[in-house]
Amino acid sequence: MMAMIVYAALAILMANLVFGVFLWFKVRKLYCYPGVLGFPVIGNLYNAYKTLLMITVDRGVKYGVAVAEEHGKDGIFFHWLCGSNVAAVITSPHLVKKLSFHPNLADKSYAIYNAFKICMDGPFSDICSDDEWKQKRKDYNINLKKSRVDSDYFNTFIKRSDKMVEKMLASSSSHVDAHAICSSVVYDISLKTMFGIDSDLVYHPDLVRVYDRIKVILATVVSDIPMIHVIQPILHRIIDVSIGKLVELRKLGLAEIDNKLKSNEGPLQDLTLFMYMALKHKKDNGSERILFNKIHELFLTSGHTVASVLSNMTYFLAVLPDIQERAWQEQYEIFGNDVRDPTIADLNQMKYLSRFMKESLRFVGPSVVVKSATADITIDGITIPRGTQVVFLLRYIKFDPKYFKNPNIFDPDRFLDESDVLKCGQSSFGAGIRNCPGEYFATILLKIVLSKMLRSLKLKTVDKNFRFEDMKYKSYILGDVENPPKLQVEKRT
C-alpha cells in the first residue's frame, strides 16, 4: 500500500515537472518566472497554477493588478492566463491606443469569453469576428444609431426617468433601495426600446435578483477552466431554474414574435432590435435555446450593465454632496425653474455631468478587456506571438498615478482636458473594433435620468459618517460598489 502511494506521488511529481518544462519551453523567449533555487520551470508552473485557481473575475483582476505593480512599469509584461494560456498584459494607455484597432486583435479571448456562451448569443459573447459576427454587429448598429436614439427612444428615456423619480419619492421604507429602482427602470427602458414590450414584470423584485444572480454566476465561471465543458449542461439548468420572472418575459417576447410572423407587417428594419433578430432566427429555423440566449444577451447588455452603472452613480452623488450640488447647479443654469423635459441641445450643455459620468466609469467601468492575437504583432520592438491573449488591464491603468493624478480621489475635472491618455486609459465602452455599439444609447439614457434626478431630488446617505473612501469595489462584467450605502431622498424645492 505504501509503495503504491509513493509511486502515485512520484507520478504526480513527474507529471508536474513535465508540465513545467512544457510551460517554460512555451514562453522561454518571452519571459520566465524563477522558482525554487532560480529554476524557471518551477516558477512558471507555480504561476500557471495560480492563475488557473483564480476562478472569479474579481480574484483574477486583483491578482493581475498585484503582478502589474511588480512587472508592469514598462507598459507590457507577459504572464499566464487561466492556466496555460500565454498573456501579454498591457498596463499603459499609450499601448492601449496603439493596439486597440490592430487588425490582428479583432477576436475576443476564447479563454475568457467562452463561458458567456452558456447563456448568451450575440456580438458581445461571440469570440471570432467572422461573417456571422459582422452581421450581428450590423443589426445592432442599425438599431442603436444616433438618429434612432434621438427620435424613437428619446421619449421613452424621458417617461421612464419621471417614473424613477416618482418611485424614489414614494419609497416609504427607512431607506430607498436605489439599486432595485434604478435597475427596474432601466430594464423597463430596455424592454420598451429593444424588445417593443410594455410590462410591469420588470418592477418585480425577483427580476433584479435574477440578474444579480446571473452576474455572479458568469463572473465565477468566466475563466475557461477545463471543468467548464463538463458543468455547462448543469449551469444551463441552474440558470433556467433561477431566472424566475424572466421566464414570463421570455414568453411575452415569443408571443410577440408569433404575432409578427402571422401579421407580417412592415419591413424588418422598422422593428425593434429583438424582433428583427428573432424573426430572422425563426425564419432560419434556429433552435429555441439559441433564441433564449439571444434574449439574455440583449437584455443583459442593454439593461443590466446600464442599470449597474446608474445605481453606482447614484451612490457617488449621495456620498459626494459637493459634487451633487455642483451637478445640480449646472442643471439650474440650463433650466432655471422651468420643469420642461431636456432636449438634445440641453444634454450637449451638460459638460460637468459628462465629466461626472466619465469619472464614475473610471471607478466602476470594465476592469479588463481581453483579445486574442490572430497573428504576430510587433509593438515598440516587442513581439506578441500569434495565439497570445492580450489583456488590457484597465483597473491598473485607471489608478496609475503616472496617468491619473491622485487616482483615488473622485475628481470629474480631471476630464476638463480629455487627452488620448485619459480616453484610452478609461476605455469604458471597450477598446477598438469590438467596442460597445450601445455607447451613444447608454450615454443619452444616463444623462436624461441623472438630469431628471438632480433637478427633482436630493440624495443623502442614511449613515452620515459613510464616506466615499469607505467604498469597496468588486469586478464582475463591470466594476460594482460592493458595500453600497443606504440612501434617503427628499424632494428638491
CSV table of C-alpha atoms in Angstrom, one decimal:
chain,number,residue,atom,x,y,z
A,1,MET,CA,0.0,0.0,0.0
A,2,MET,CA,2.8,2.4,1.0
A,3,ALA,CA,4.6,1.6,-2.3
A,4,MET,CA,1.5,2.5,-4.3
A,5,ILE,CA,1.2,5.8,-2.5
A,6,VAL,CA,4.9,6.5,-3.2
A,7,TYR,CA,4.6,5.6,-6.9
A,8,ALA,CA,1.5,7.7,-7.2
A,9,ALA,CA,3.2,10.7,-5.6
A,10,LEU,CA,6.3,10.2,-7.9
A,11,ALA,CA,4.0,10.0,-10.9
A,12,ILE,CA,2.2,13.3,-9.9
A,13,LEU,CA,5.6,15.0,-9.3
A,14,MET,CA,7.0,13.8,-12.7
A,15,ALA,CA,3.8,14.9,-14.5
A,16,ASN,CA,4.0,18.3,-12.9
A,17,LEU,CA,7.7,18.6,-13.8
A,18,VAL,CA,6.9,17.6,-17.4
A,19,PHE,CA,4.1,20.2,-17.5
A,20,GLY,CA,6.5,22.8,-16.0
A,21,VAL,CA,9.1,22.1,-18.8
A,22,PHE,CA,6.3,22.4,-21.4
A,23,LEU,CA,5.3,25.8,-19.9
A,24,TRP,CA,8.9,27.0,-19.8
A,25,PHE,CA,9.5,25.9,-23.3
A,26,LYS,CA,6.4,27.7,-24.5
A,27,VAL,CA,7.5,31.1,-23.1
A,28,ARG,CA,11.3,30.8,-22.7
A,29,LYS,CA,11.9,33.5,-25.4
A,30,LEU,CA,9.3,35.9,-23.9
A,31,TYR,CA,9.9,35.7,-20.2
A,32,CYS,CA,10.4,33.3,-17.3
A,33,TYR,CA,9.5,33.4,-13.6
A,34,PRO,CA,12.2,31.9,-11.5
A,35,GLY,CA,11.1,29.4,-8.8
A,36,VAL,CA,13.0,27.4,-6.2
A,37,LEU,CA,16.7,28.0,-6.5
A,38,GLY,CA,16.0,30.1,-9.6
A,39,PHE,CA,14.6,27.3,-11.7
A,40,PRO,CA,12.1,28.9,-14.3
A,41,VAL,CA,10.4,25.5,-14.8
A,42,ILE,CA,9.1,25.6,-11.2
A,43,GLY,CA,8.4,29.4,-11.4
A,44,ASN,CA,6.3,29.1,-14.5
A,45,LEU,CA,4.5,26.0,-13.1
A,46,TYR,CA,3.7,27.9,-9.9
A,47,ASN,CA,2.3,31.0,-11.7
A,48,ALA,CA,0.3,29.0,-14.2
A,49,TYR,CA,-1.4,27.0,-11.5
A,50,LYS,CA,-2.0,30.2,-9.5
A,51,THR,CA,-3.9,31.8,-12.5
A,52,LEU,CA,-5.9,28.5,-13.0
A,53,LEU,CA,-7.2,28.8,-9.5
A,54,MET,CA,-8.4,32.4,-9.8
A,55,ILE,CA,-11.9,31.2,-10.6
A,56,THR,CA,-13.7,34.5,-10.3
A,57,VAL,CA,-13.2,37.7,-12.4
A,58,ASP,CA,-12.6,39.7,-9.2
A,59,ARG,CA,-9.8,37.5,-7.9
A,60,GLY,CA,-8.2,37.4,-11.3
A,61,VAL,CA,-8.3,41.2,-11.6
A,62,LYS,CA,-6.8,41.8,-8.2
A,63,TYR,CA,-4.1,39.2,-8.9
A,64,GLY,CA,-3.3,40.9,-12.2
A,65,VAL,CA,-3.0,44.3,-10.5
A,66,ALA,CA,-0.7,42.9,-7.9
A,67,VAL,CA,1.6,41.3,-10.5
A,68,ALA,CA,1.5,44.6,-12.6
A,69,GLU,CA,2.7,46.5,-9.6
A,70,GLU,CA,5.9,44.5,-9.8
A,71,HIS,CA,6.3,43.8,-13.6
A,72,GLY,CA,4.1,46.3,-15.4
A,73,LYS,CA,6.1,49.5,-15.2
A,74,ASP,CA,7.2,49.4,-18.9
A,75,GLY,CA,3.6,49.2,-20.1
A,76,ILE,CA,3.6,45.5,-21.1
A,77,PHE,CA,4.6,42.2,-19.4
A,78,PHE,CA,3.9,38.5,-20.1
A,79,HIS,CA,2.2,36.2,-17.8
A,80,TRP,CA,-0.1,33.2,-17.7
A,81,LEU,CA,-3.9,33.4,-18.0
A,82,CYS,CA,-6.4,30.7,-16.9
A,83,GLY,CA,-3.5,28.2,-16.6
A,84,SER,CA,-1.5,27.5,-19.7
A,85,ASN,CA,-2.7,30.5,-21.9
A,86,VAL,CA,0.1,32.9,-22.6
A,87,ALA,CA,-1.0,36.5,-21.9
A,88,ALA,CA,0.5,39.9,-22.8
A,89,VAL,CA,-0.7,42.3,-20.1
A,90,ILE,CA,-1.0,45.9,-21.2
A,91,THR,CA,-0.5,48.5,-18.4
A,92,SER,CA,-0.1,51.7,-20.5
A,93,PRO,CA,-2.8,53.8,-22.2
A,94,HIS,CA,-0.3,54.6,-25.0
A,95,LEU,CA,-0.1,50.9,-25.8
A,96,VAL,CA,-3.9,50.5,-25.5
A,97,LYS,CA,-4.2,53.2,-28.2
A,98,LYS,CA,-1.6,51.6,-30.4
A,99,LEU,CA,-3.2,48.1,-30.1
A,100,SER,CA,-6.9,48.8,-29.9
A,101,PHE,CA,-7.6,48.8,-33.6
A,102,HIS,CA,-4.9,46.4,-34.7
A,103,PRO,CA,-6.3,44.1,-37.3
A,104,ASN,CA,-4.7,41.1,-35.6
A,105,LEU,CA,-6.7,41.9,-32.4
A,106,ALA,CA,-10.3,41.7,-33.8
A,107,ASP,CA,-11.1,38.5,-31.9
A,108,LYS,CA,-12.0,38.1,-28.3
A,109,SER,CA,-10.2,35.8,-26.0
A,110,TYR,CA,-11.6,32.2,-26.1
A,111,ALA,CA,-10.1,31.6,-22.6
A,112,ILE,CA,-12.2,34.4,-21.1
A,113,TYR,CA,-15.4,34.8,-23.2
A,114,ASN,CA,-16.2,31.1,-24.0
A,115,ALA,CA,-18.1,30.8,-20.7
A,116,PHE,CA,-20.5,33.5,-21.7
A,117,LYS,CA,-21.9,31.2,-24.4
A,118,ILE,CA,-23.6,29.3,-21.6
A,119,CYS,CA,-26.5,31.7,-21.7
A,120,MET,CA,-25.7,34.4,-24.3
A,121,ASP,CA,-25.5,34.6,-28.1
A,122,GLY,CA,-24.6,37.8,-29.9
A,123,PRO,CA,-21.8,40.3,-30.7
A,124,PHE,CA,-20.8,40.6,-27.1
A,125,SER,CA,-20.2,36.9,-26.5
A,126,ASP,CA,-19.1,35.9,-30.0
A,127,ILE,CA,-15.4,35.2,-30.0
A,128,CYS,CA,-14.4,35.4,-33.6
A,129,SER,CA,-15.0,38.4,-35.8
A,130,ASP,CA,-16.3,36.3,-38.7
A,131,ASP,CA,-19.1,37.0,-41.2
A,132,GLU,CA,-21.8,35.9,-38.7
A,133,TRP,CA,-20.4,38.3,-36.0
A,134,LYS,CA,-20.3,41.1,-38.6
A,135,GLN,CA,-23.9,40.6,-39.5
A,136,LYS,CA,-25.0,40.6,-35.8
A,137,ARG,CA,-22.9,43.8,-35.2
A,138,LYS,CA,-24.6,45.4,-38.2
A,139,ASP,CA,-28.0,44.6,-36.8
A,140,TYR,CA,-27.1,46.2,-33.5
A,141,ASN,CA,-25.6,49.3,-35.2
A,142,ILE,CA,-28.7,49.9,-37.3
A,143,ASN,CA,-31.0,49.8,-34.3
A,144,LEU,CA,-28.7,51.8,-31.9
A,145,LYS,CA,-27.6,54.5,-34.4
A,146,LYS,CA,-27.7,58.2,-33.2
A,147,SER,CA,-30.8,59.1,-35.3
A,148,ARG,CA,-32.9,56.3,-33.8
A,149,VAL,CA,-31.8,57.1,-30.2
A,150,ASP,CA,-32.6,60.8,-30.7
A,151,SER,CA,-36.1,60.1,-32.1
A,152,ASP,CA,-37.5,56.6,-31.4
A,153,TYR,CA,-36.0,56.1,-27.9
A,154,PHE,CA,-35.7,59.6,-26.5
A,155,ASN,CA,-39.3,59.9,-25.2
A,156,THR,CA,-39.1,56.5,-23.6
A,157,PHE,CA,-36.0,57.7,-21.7
A,158,ILE,CA,-37.9,60.8,-20.5
A,159,LYS,CA,-41.0,59.0,-19.4
A,160,ARG,CA,-39.2,56.3,-17.5
A,161,SER,CA,-36.9,58.9,-15.8
A,162,ASP,CA,-40.0,60.6,-14.5
A,163,LYS,CA,-41.2,57.2,-13.2
A,164,MET,CA,-37.9,56.6,-11.4
A,165,VAL,CA,-38.2,59.9,-9.6
A,166,GLU,CA,-41.7,59.1,-8.6
A,167,LYS,CA,-40.7,55.7,-7.2
A,168,MET,CA,-37.8,57.1,-5.2
A,169,LEU,CA,-40.1,59.8,-3.7
A,170,ALA,CA,-42.8,57.2,-2.9
A,171,SER,CA,-40.4,54.9,-1.1
A,172,SER,CA,-41.9,54.5,2.4
A,173,SER,CA,-39.2,52.4,4.0
A,174,SER,CA,-36.4,53.6,6.2
A,175,HIS,CA,-34.2,53.9,3.1
A,176,VAL,CA,-34.5,53.9,-0.7
A,177,ASP,CA,-33.4,50.8,-2.5
A,178,ALA,CA,-31.6,52.7,-5.2
A,179,HIS,CA,-30.2,49.6,-6.9
A,180,ALA,CA,-33.7,48.0,-7.3
A,181,ILE,CA,-35.3,51.2,-8.5
A,182,CYS,CA,-32.6,52.1,-11.0
A,183,SER,CA,-32.4,48.5,-12.2
A,184,SER,CA,-36.2,48.2,-12.7
A,185,VAL,CA,-36.4,51.5,-14.6
A,186,VAL,CA,-33.5,50.7,-16.9
A,187,TYR,CA,-35.0,47.2,-17.5
A,188,ASP,CA,-38.2,48.9,-18.4
A,189,ILE,CA,-36.4,51.1,-20.9
A,190,SER,CA,-34.6,48.1,-22.4
A,191,LEU,CA,-37.9,46.1,-22.7
A,192,LYS,CA,-39.6,49.0,-24.5
A,193,THR,CA,-36.8,50.1,-26.8
A,194,MET,CA,-35.0,46.9,-27.6
A,195,PHE,CA,-38.0,44.4,-27.4
A,196,GLY,CA,-41.0,46.6,-28.0
A,197,ILE,CA,-42.8,45.3,-25.0
A,198,ASP,CA,-44.6,47.1,-22.1
A,199,SER,CA,-44.8,45.0,-18.9
A,200,ASP,CA,-44.8,45.8,-15.2
A,201,LEU,CA,-43.0,42.5,-14.7
A,202,VAL,CA,-39.7,44.5,-14.8
A,203,TYR,CA,-40.7,46.0,-11.5
A,204,HIS,CA,-41.0,42.7,-9.8
A,205,PRO,CA,-38.1,42.4,-7.2
A,206,ASP,CA,-37.4,38.8,-8.5
A,207,LEU,CA,-36.1,40.2,-11.8
A,208,VAL,CA,-33.4,42.3,-10.1
A,209,ARG,CA,-32.3,39.4,-8.0
A,210,VAL,CA,-32.2,37.2,-11.1
A,211,TYR,CA,-29.8,39.4,-13.0
A,212,ASP,CA,-27.7,39.9,-9.9
A,213,ARG,CA,-27.5,36.1,-9.6
A,214,ILE,CA,-26.6,35.7,-13.3
A,215,LYS,CA,-23.9,38.3,-12.9
A,216,VAL,CA,-22.3,36.3,-10.1
A,217,ILE,CA,-22.6,33.1,-12.0
A,218,LEU,CA,-20.9,34.5,-15.1
A,219,ALA,CA,-18.2,36.2,-13.0
A,220,THR,CA,-17.5,32.9,-11.3
A,221,VAL,CA,-17.3,30.7,-14.4
A,222,VAL,CA,-15.9,33.2,-16.9
A,223,SER,CA,-12.4,31.5,-16.9
A,224,ASP,CA,-12.2,28.7,-19.3
A,225,ILE,CA,-11.1,26.1,-16.8
A,226,PRO,CA,-11.2,22.5,-18.1
A,227,MET,CA,-14.2,21.7,-15.9
A,228,ILE,CA,-16.4,24.3,-17.7
A,229,HIS,CA,-17.1,21.9,-20.5
A,230,VAL,CA,-18.3,19.3,-18.0
A,231,ILE,CA,-20.5,21.6,-16.0
A,232,GLN,CA,-22.1,23.6,-18.8
A,233,PRO,CA,-25.2,21.4,-19.1
A,234,ILE,CA,-25.6,21.7,-15.3
A,235,LEU,CA,-25.2,25.5,-15.5
A,236,HIS,CA,-27.9,25.6,-18.2
A,237,ARG,CA,-30.3,24.0,-15.8
A,238,ILE,CA,-29.3,26.2,-12.8
A,239,ILE,CA,-29.8,29.4,-14.9
A,240,ASP,CA,-33.1,28.2,-16.3
A,241,VAL,CA,-34.4,27.3,-12.8
A,242,SER,CA,-33.0,30.5,-11.2
A,243,ILE,CA,-34.4,33.1,-13.7
A,244,GLY,CA,-37.8,33.2,-12.1
A,245,LYS,CA,-39.8,36.0,-13.5
A,246,LEU,CA,-37.6,36.2,-16.6
A,247,VAL,CA,-39.4,33.2,-17.9
A,248,GLU,CA,-42.6,35.3,-18.1
A,249,LEU,CA,-40.7,38.0,-20.0
A,250,ARG,CA,-39.4,35.4,-22.5
A,251,LYS,CA,-43.0,34.2,-23.0
A,252,LEU,CA,-44.1,37.7,-23.8
A,253,GLY,CA,-41.3,38.1,-26.3
A,254,LEU,CA,-42.1,34.8,-28.0
A,255,ALA,CA,-45.8,35.7,-28.2
A,256,GLU,CA,-44.9,39.0,-29.9
A,257,ILE,CA,-42.7,37.2,-32.4
A,258,ASP,CA,-45.6,34.8,-33.3
A,259,ASN,CA,-47.9,37.8,-33.8
A,260,LYS,CA,-45.5,39.5,-36.1
A,261,LEU,CA,-45.0,36.3,-38.1
A,262,LYS,CA,-48.7,36.0,-38.5
A,263,SER,CA,-49.3,39.6,-39.5
A,264,ASN,CA,-46.1,40.1,-41.4
A,265,GLU,CA,-46.4,43.8,-41.0
A,266,GLY,CA,-43.8,46.3,-42.3
A,267,PRO,CA,-40.1,45.8,-43.2
A,268,LEU,CA,-37.8,44.2,-40.8
A,269,GLN,CA,-35.7,47.3,-40.4
A,270,ASP,CA,-38.6,49.2,-38.8
A,271,LEU,CA,-38.9,46.6,-36.0
A,272,THR,CA,-37.2,46.7,-32.6
A,273,LEU,CA,-33.8,45.1,-32.4
A,274,PHE,CA,-35.0,41.9,-30.7
A,275,MET,CA,-38.0,41.5,-33.1
A,276,TYR,CA,-35.7,42.0,-36.0
A,277,MET,CA,-33.2,39.3,-34.8
A,278,ALA,CA,-35.8,36.9,-33.6
A,279,LEU,CA,-37.9,36.9,-36.8
A,280,LYS,CA,-34.7,36.2,-38.8
A,281,HIS,CA,-33.9,33.4,-36.4
A,282,LYS,CA,-37.3,31.9,-36.6
A,283,LYS,CA,-37.3,32.0,-40.4
A,284,ASP,CA,-33.9,30.3,-40.4
A,285,ASN,CA,-35.4,27.6,-38.1
A,286,GLY,CA,-33.0,28.3,-35.3
A,287,SER,CA,-33.1,26.4,-32.1
A,288,GLU,CA,-35.1,27.7,-29.1
A,289,ARG,CA,-32.0,27.5,-26.8
A,290,ILE,CA,-30.1,29.9,-29.1
A,291,LEU,CA,-33.1,32.2,-29.2
A,292,PHE,CA,-33.2,32.3,-25.4
A,293,ASN,CA,-29.5,33.1,-25.4
A,294,LYS,CA,-30.1,36.0,-27.8
A,295,ILE,CA,-32.8,37.3,-25.4
A,296,HIS,CA,-30.5,37.0,-22.4
A,297,GLU,CA,-27.5,38.8,-24.1
A,298,LEU,CA,-29.6,41.7,-25.4
A,299,PHE,CA,-31.3,42.2,-22.1
A,300,LEU,CA,-28.1,41.8,-20.1
A,301,THR,CA,-26.1,44.2,-22.3
A,302,SER,CA,-28.8,46.8,-22.8
A,303,GLY,CA,-30.3,46.6,-19.3
A,304,HIS,CA,-28.2,45.1,-16.6
A,305,THR,CA,-24.9,46.9,-17.4
A,306,VAL,CA,-26.5,50.3,-17.7
A,307,ALA,CA,-28.6,49.7,-14.5
A,308,SER,CA,-25.4,48.8,-12.6
A,309,VAL,CA,-23.7,52.0,-13.7
A,310,LEU,CA,-26.7,54.1,-12.9
A,311,SER,CA,-27.1,52.8,-9.4
A,312,ASN,CA,-23.4,53.3,-8.7
A,313,MET,CA,-23.6,56.9,-10.0
A,314,THR,CA,-26.5,57.4,-7.6
A,315,TYR,CA,-24.3,56.2,-4.7
A,316,PHE,CA,-21.5,58.6,-5.8
A,317,LEU,CA,-23.8,61.6,-5.8
A,318,ALA,CA,-25.1,60.7,-2.4
A,319,VAL,CA,-21.7,60.3,-0.7
A,320,LEU,CA,-20.2,63.4,-2.5
A,321,PRO,CA,-22.7,66.2,-1.7
A,322,ASP,CA,-20.4,69.0,-3.0
A,323,ILE,CA,-20.3,67.2,-6.4
A,324,GLN,CA,-24.0,66.6,-6.3
A,325,GLU,CA,-24.6,70.3,-5.7
A,326,ARG,CA,-22.3,71.4,-8.5
A,327,ALA,CA,-24.0,69.0,-10.9
A,328,TRP,CA,-27.4,70.4,-9.8
A,329,GLN,CA,-26.1,74.0,-10.3
A,330,GLU,CA,-25.3,73.2,-13.9
A,331,GLN,CA,-28.9,71.9,-14.3
A,332,TYR,CA,-30.2,75.1,-12.8
A,333,GLU,CA,-28.1,77.2,-15.1
A,334,ILE,CA,-29.7,75.4,-18.1
A,335,PHE,CA,-33.3,75.1,-16.9
A,336,GLY,CA,-33.8,77.6,-14.1
A,337,ASN,CA,-37.1,76.9,-12.5
A,338,ASP,CA,-38.6,75.6,-15.8
A,339,VAL,CA,-39.8,72.0,-15.4
A,340,ARG,CA,-39.7,71.2,-19.1
A,341,ASP,CA,-38.1,68.0,-20.3
A,342,PRO,CA,-34.5,68.1,-21.6
A,343,THR,CA,-33.7,68.2,-25.3
A,344,ILE,CA,-30.6,67.1,-27.2
A,345,ALA,CA,-29.4,70.7,-27.1
A,346,ASP,CA,-29.7,70.8,-23.3
A,347,LEU,CA,-27.8,67.5,-22.9
A,348,ASN,CA,-25.0,68.9,-25.0
A,349,GLN,CA,-24.6,71.7,-22.5
A,350,MET,CA,-24.2,69.4,-19.5
A,351,LYS,CA,-20.4,69.4,-19.6
A,352,TYR,CA,-19.9,68.8,-15.9
A,353,LEU,CA,-22.5,66.0,-15.8
A,354,SER,CA,-20.5,64.4,-18.7
A,355,ARG,CA,-17.3,64.6,-16.7
A,356,PHE,CA,-19.1,63.2,-13.6
A,357,MET,CA,-20.2,60.2,-15.7
A,358,LYS,CA,-16.7,59.6,-17.0
A,359,GLU,CA,-15.1,59.8,-13.6
A,360,SER,CA,-17.8,57.4,-12.2
A,361,LEU,CA,-16.9,54.9,-15.0
A,362,ARG,CA,-13.3,55.2,-14.0
A,363,PHE,CA,-14.3,53.6,-10.7
A,364,VAL,CA,-17.0,51.1,-11.9
A,365,GLY,CA,-16.3,50.6,-15.6
A,366,PRO,CA,-14.8,47.5,-17.1
A,367,SER,CA,-11.7,46.2,-15.2
A,368,VAL,CA,-10.2,44.3,-18.2
A,369,VAL,CA,-10.6,43.9,-22.0
A,370,VAL,CA,-9.1,40.7,-23.3
A,371,LYS,CA,-8.4,40.0,-27.0
A,372,SER,CA,-6.6,37.2,-28.9
A,373,ALA,CA,-3.7,37.8,-31.3
A,374,THR,CA,-4.6,36.0,-34.6
A,375,ALA,CA,-1.1,36.7,-35.9
A,376,ASP,CA,2.2,38.0,-34.6
A,377,ILE,CA,2.1,41.7,-33.5
A,378,THR,CA,5.2,43.8,-33.1
A,379,ILE,CA,4.9,46.9,-31.0
A,380,ASP,CA,7.7,49.1,-29.6
A,381,GLY,CA,10.2,46.4,-30.5
A,382,ILE,CA,8.3,43.7,-28.7
A,383,THR,CA,6.7,40.8,-30.5
A,384,ILE,CA,3.4,39.4,-29.2
A,385,PRO,CA,3.2,35.9,-30.7
A,386,ARG,CA,0.1,34.5,-32.5
A,387,GLY,CA,-2.3,32.9,-30.1
A,388,THR,CA,-1.3,35.2,-27.2
A,389,GLN,CA,-4.2,36.6,-25.1
A,390,VAL,CA,-3.8,40.4,-24.9
A,391,VAL,CA,-5.1,41.8,-21.6
A,392,PHE,CA,-5.8,45.5,-21.3
A,393,LEU,CA,-5.6,45.7,-17.5
A,394,LEU,CA,-7.8,48.8,-17.2
A,395,ARG,CA,-8.2,48.5,-13.5
A,396,TYR,CA,-4.5,49.0,-13.1
A,397,ILE,CA,-4.2,51.8,-15.7
A,398,LYS,CA,-7.1,53.9,-14.3
A,399,PHE,CA,-5.4,54.0,-10.9
A,400,ASP,CA,-1.8,54.5,-12.0
A,401,PRO,CA,-0.7,57.9,-10.7
A,402,LYS,CA,1.5,58.3,-13.8
A,403,TYR,CA,-1.6,58.8,-15.9
A,404,PHE,CA,-4.3,59.8,-13.4
A,405,LYS,CA,-3.2,62.3,-10.8
A,406,ASN,CA,-4.4,61.5,-7.3
A,407,PRO,CA,-6.2,58.4,-8.7
A,408,ASN,CA,-8.2,57.5,-5.5
A,409,ILE,CA,-9.8,61.0,-5.4
A,410,PHE,CA,-13.1,61.4,-7.3
A,411,ASP,CA,-12.5,64.4,-9.5
A,412,PRO,CA,-14.6,65.0,-12.6
A,413,ASP,CA,-12.5,67.9,-13.5
A,414,ARG,CA,-9.6,65.6,-14.5
A,415,PHE,CA,-11.6,65.3,-17.7
A,416,LEU,CA,-11.6,69.0,-18.5
A,417,ASP,CA,-8.8,68.3,-21.0
A,418,GLU,CA,-9.5,64.8,-22.1
A,419,SER,CA,-6.3,63.7,-23.7
A,420,ASP,CA,-5.8,60.4,-25.5
A,421,VAL,CA,-4.1,59.1,-22.3
A,422,LEU,CA,-7.3,59.6,-20.3
A,423,LYS,CA,-9.6,58.4,-23.2
A,424,CYS,CA,-7.6,55.2,-23.9
A,425,GLY,CA,-6.9,54.5,-20.2
A,426,GLN,CA,-10.6,54.8,-19.5
A,427,SER,CA,-12.0,52.6,-22.4
A,428,SER,CA,-15.3,52.5,-20.6
A,429,PHE,CA,-17.1,51.0,-23.6
A,430,GLY,CA,-14.4,48.7,-24.8
A,431,ALA,CA,-11.4,49.2,-26.9
A,432,GLY,CA,-11.2,49.2,-30.7
A,433,ILE,CA,-13.1,47.1,-33.2
A,434,ARG,CA,-15.0,45.2,-30.5
A,435,ASN,CA,-16.2,48.3,-28.6
A,436,CYS,CA,-19.8,48.6,-27.4
A,437,PRO,CA,-22.3,49.5,-30.1
A,438,GLY,CA,-24.6,50.9,-27.4
A,439,GLU,CA,-22.3,53.7,-26.2
A,440,TYR,CA,-24.5,56.6,-27.5
A,441,PHE,CA,-27.7,54.8,-26.3
A,442,ALA,CA,-26.3,54.4,-22.8
A,443,THR,CA,-24.8,57.9,-22.6
A,444,ILE,CA,-28.0,59.7,-23.6
A,445,LEU,CA,-30.1,57.4,-21.3
A,446,LEU,CA,-27.9,58.1,-18.3
A,447,LYS,CA,-27.7,61.8,-18.9
A,448,ILE,CA,-31.5,62.1,-19.1
A,449,VAL,CA,-32.1,60.0,-16.0
A,450,LEU,CA,-29.4,61.9,-14.0
A,451,SER,CA,-30.7,65.3,-15.2
A,452,LYS,CA,-34.2,64.4,-14.0
A,453,MET,CA,-32.9,63.0,-10.7
A,454,LEU,CA,-30.7,66.1,-9.9
A,455,ARG,CA,-33.5,68.5,-10.7
A,456,SER,CA,-36.1,66.7,-8.6
A,457,LEU,CA,-34.2,65.0,-5.7
A,458,LYS,CA,-31.6,65.5,-3.0
A,459,LEU,CA,-29.7,62.3,-2.3
A,460,LYS,CA,-28.3,61.6,1.1
A,461,THR,CA,-26.8,58.6,3.0
A,462,VAL,CA,-28.6,57.1,5.9
A,463,ASP,CA,-25.3,56.7,7.7
A,464,LYS,CA,-24.0,60.3,8.0
A,465,ASN,CA,-20.5,59.0,8.7
A,466,PHE,CA,-20.2,57.0,5.4
A,467,ARG,CA,-17.6,58.5,3.1
A,468,PHE,CA,-16.6,57.9,-0.5
A,469,GLU,CA,-13.3,56.5,0.8
A,470,ASP,CA,-15.3,53.7,2.6
A,471,MET,CA,-16.5,52.3,-0.7
A,472,LYS,CA,-15.1,48.9,-1.8
A,473,TYR,CA,-15.3,47.6,-5.4
A,474,LYS,CA,-15.7,44.2,-6.9
A,475,SER,CA,-15.2,43.2,-10.6
A,476,TYR,CA,-18.0,41.4,-12.4
A,477,ILE,CA,-18.8,42.1,-16.0
A,478,LEU,CA,-18.3,45.7,-14.9
A,479,GLY,CA,-17.0,47.0,-11.6
A,480,ASP,CA,-19.5,47.4,-8.8
A,481,VAL,CA,-19.7,49.0,-5.4
A,482,GLU,CA,-19.5,46.1,-3.1
A,483,ASN,CA,-20.8,47.8,0.0
A,484,PRO,CA,-23.3,50.4,-1.2
A,485,PRO,CA,-24.6,52.9,1.4
A,486,LYS,CA,-28.3,53.0,2.3
A,487,LEU,CA,-29.8,56.2,0.8
A,488,GLN,CA,-32.5,58.7,1.7
A,489,VAL,CA,-34.1,61.1,-0.8
A,490,GLU,CA,-36.0,64.3,-0.4
A,491,LYS,CA,-37.8,66.5,-2.9
A,492,ARG,CA,-35.6,69.3,-4.1
A,493,THR,CA,-37.5,72.6,-3.8
